[in-house]
């Protein structure tokens, strides 16, 4: 297995592709894929808030990625630097699964984030990925809740 490496802005298109094809309920259309790629490239820059580890293939694509978005929280004894991360994407192309790529990429990402002082980690898991995350120390929290809100259109229309 190829070793994971720290992603750069040049990996944004492939990370966006892996997320689109393997995580989202519907793949992104080309416009949205470009928007995600552009934003992710900026966020993967050294001063950005995104960190990712990737596994390369011999054909120039990525086999797998683990992407986290770092954000500040108020400090507390368990969060002394006030840094948290949402693991935003862990994805492997279907023909490259069951080889340890996701675990290797995610482990490298977690180690990197720990070295930066991140102490709070959050992610959403599906049933198939739960054993991987539990094996790395994640636990379920039935109190974690989620909501999506969309701003009302300026002209008052709802559609």
Coordinates of C-alpha atoms in Angstrom, one line a residue, residues 18-155:
X18 CA -13.8 11.3 -4.2
X19 CA -16.3 13.2 -2.0
X20 CA -18.7 13.7 -4.8
X21 CA -18.6 10.1 -6.1
X22 CA -18.3 8.2 -2.9
X23 CA -20.0 10.2 -0.1
X24 CA -22.8 12.5 -1.4
X25 CA -26.2 11.0 -2.1
X26 CA -26.0 12.4 -5.6
X27 CA -22.7 13.3 -7.4
X28 CA -22.1 17.0 -7.9
X29 CA -22.7 18.5 -11.3
X30 CA -19.6 20.0 -13.0
X31 CA -20.5 23.6 -11.8
X32 CA -20.7 22.5 -8.1
X33 CA -17.7 20.2 -8.4
X34 CA -15.6 23.2 -9.7
X35 CA -16.9 25.4 -6.9
X36 CA -15.9 22.8 -4.3
X37 CA -12.5 22.4 -5.9
X38 CA -11.8 26.1 -5.9
X39 CA -12.8 26.6 -2.3
X40 CA -11.0 23.5 -1.1
X41 CA -7.8 24.5 -2.9
X42 CA -7.8 27.8 -1.0
X43 CA -8.5 26.0 2.3
X44 CA -5.7 23.5 1.8
X45 CA -3.2 26.3 1.5
X46 CA -0.8 26.6 4.4
X47 CA -2.8 29.4 6.0
X48 CA -6.1 27.6 5.4
X49 CA -8.4 25.6 7.7
X50 CA -8.4 22.3 5.8
X51 CA -6.1 19.4 6.4
X52 CA -6.1 16.2 4.3
X53 CA -4.1 13.1 3.8
X54 CA -4.3 11.2 0.5
X55 CA -3.2 7.9 -1.0
X56 CA -1.9 8.2 -4.6
X57 CA -2.4 5.7 -7.4
X58 CA 0.0 5.0 -10.2
X59 CA -2.2 6.7 -12.7
X60 CA -2.1 10.1 -11.1
X61 CA -5.5 9.9 -9.4
X62 CA -6.2 9.5 -5.7
X63 CA -7.3 6.2 -4.3
X64 CA -8.4 7.6 -0.9
X65 CA -8.6 10.7 1.2
X66 CA -9.3 11.9 4.7
X67 CA -10.2 15.6 5.0
X68 CA -10.8 17.6 8.1
X69 CA -11.9 21.2 8.6
X70 CA -10.3 22.9 11.6
X71 CA -12.2 25.5 13.6
X72 CA -11.8 27.4 16.8
X73 CA -13.9 26.7 19.9
X74 CA -13.7 28.4 23.2
X75 CA -10.9 26.9 25.3
X76 CA -11.6 24.6 28.2
X77 CA -9.5 22.0 30.1
X78 CA -10.3 19.4 27.4
X79 CA -9.7 21.9 24.6
X80 CA -6.8 23.9 25.9
X81 CA -5.9 25.4 22.5
X82 CA -9.5 25.8 21.5
X83 CA -9.1 23.8 18.3
X84 CA -11.7 21.4 17.0
X85 CA -12.0 19.5 13.7
X86 CA -14.9 18.2 11.7
X87 CA -13.8 15.2 9.7
X88 CA -15.6 16.2 6.5
X89 CA -14.7 13.4 4.1
X90 CA -13.2 10.0 4.3
X91 CA -13.5 8.3 0.9
X92 CA -12.0 5.5 -1.2
X93 CA -12.7 4.6 -4.7
X94 CA -14.8 1.4 -4.8
X95 CA -12.1 -0.6 -6.8
X96 CA -9.5 0.3 -4.1
X97 CA -11.4 -0.5 -1.0
X98 CA -10.6 -3.2 1.6
X99 CA -6.8 -2.4 1.4
X100 CA -6.5 -0.2 4.5
X101 CA -6.3 3.1 2.5
X102 CA -9.0 4.9 4.5
X103 CA -7.6 3.8 7.8
X104 CA -4.1 4.9 6.9
X105 CA -5.2 8.3 5.5
X106 CA -7.4 9.0 8.5
X107 CA -4.8 7.8 11.0
X108 CA -2.2 10.1 9.4
X109 CA -4.7 13.0 9.5
X110 CA -5.6 12.4 13.2
X111 CA -1.9 12.3 14.1
X112 CA -1.2 15.5 12.2
X113 CA -4.1 17.3 13.9
X114 CA -3.1 16.1 17.3
X115 CA 0.4 17.6 16.7
X116 CA -1.3 20.9 15.9
X117 CA -3.1 20.8 19.2
X118 CA -6.6 19.7 18.1
X119 CA -8.4 17.8 20.9
X120 CA -12.0 17.7 19.7
X121 CA -12.9 15.6 16.7
X122 CA -16.4 15.2 15.2
X123 CA -17.7 13.2 12.2
X124 CA -20.8 11.7 10.7
X125 CA -20.6 8.0 10.1
X126 CA -22.7 5.6 8.1
X127 CA -23.2 2.0 9.3
X128 CA -20.5 0.7 7.0
X129 CA -17.8 3.0 8.3
X130 CA -18.7 2.9 12.0
X131 CA -16.3 0.0 12.8
X132 CA -13.4 2.0 11.3
X133 CA -14.1 5.1 13.3
X134 CA -14.8 3.1 16.6
X135 CA -11.4 1.3 16.1
X136 CA -9.7 4.7 16.0
X137 CA -11.4 5.9 19.2
X138 CA -14.6 7.6 18.1
X139 CA -17.7 7.0 20.1
X140 CA -21.4 7.6 19.3
X141 CA -23.1 10.6 21.0
X142 CA -26.8 10.3 20.7
X143 CA -27.1 13.9 21.9
X144 CA -25.4 15.4 18.8
X145 CA -28.1 17.0 16.7
X146 CA -28.1 18.5 13.2
X147 CA -30.2 21.0 11.2
X148 CA -29.9 22.6 7.8
X149 CA -31.4 26.0 7.3
X150 CA -31.7 27.9 4.0
X151 CA -32.1 31.7 3.9
X152 CA -35.3 32.9 2.3
X153 CA -35.0 34.3 -1.2
X154 CA -34.7 38.1 -1.3
X155 CA -37.8 38.4 -3.5

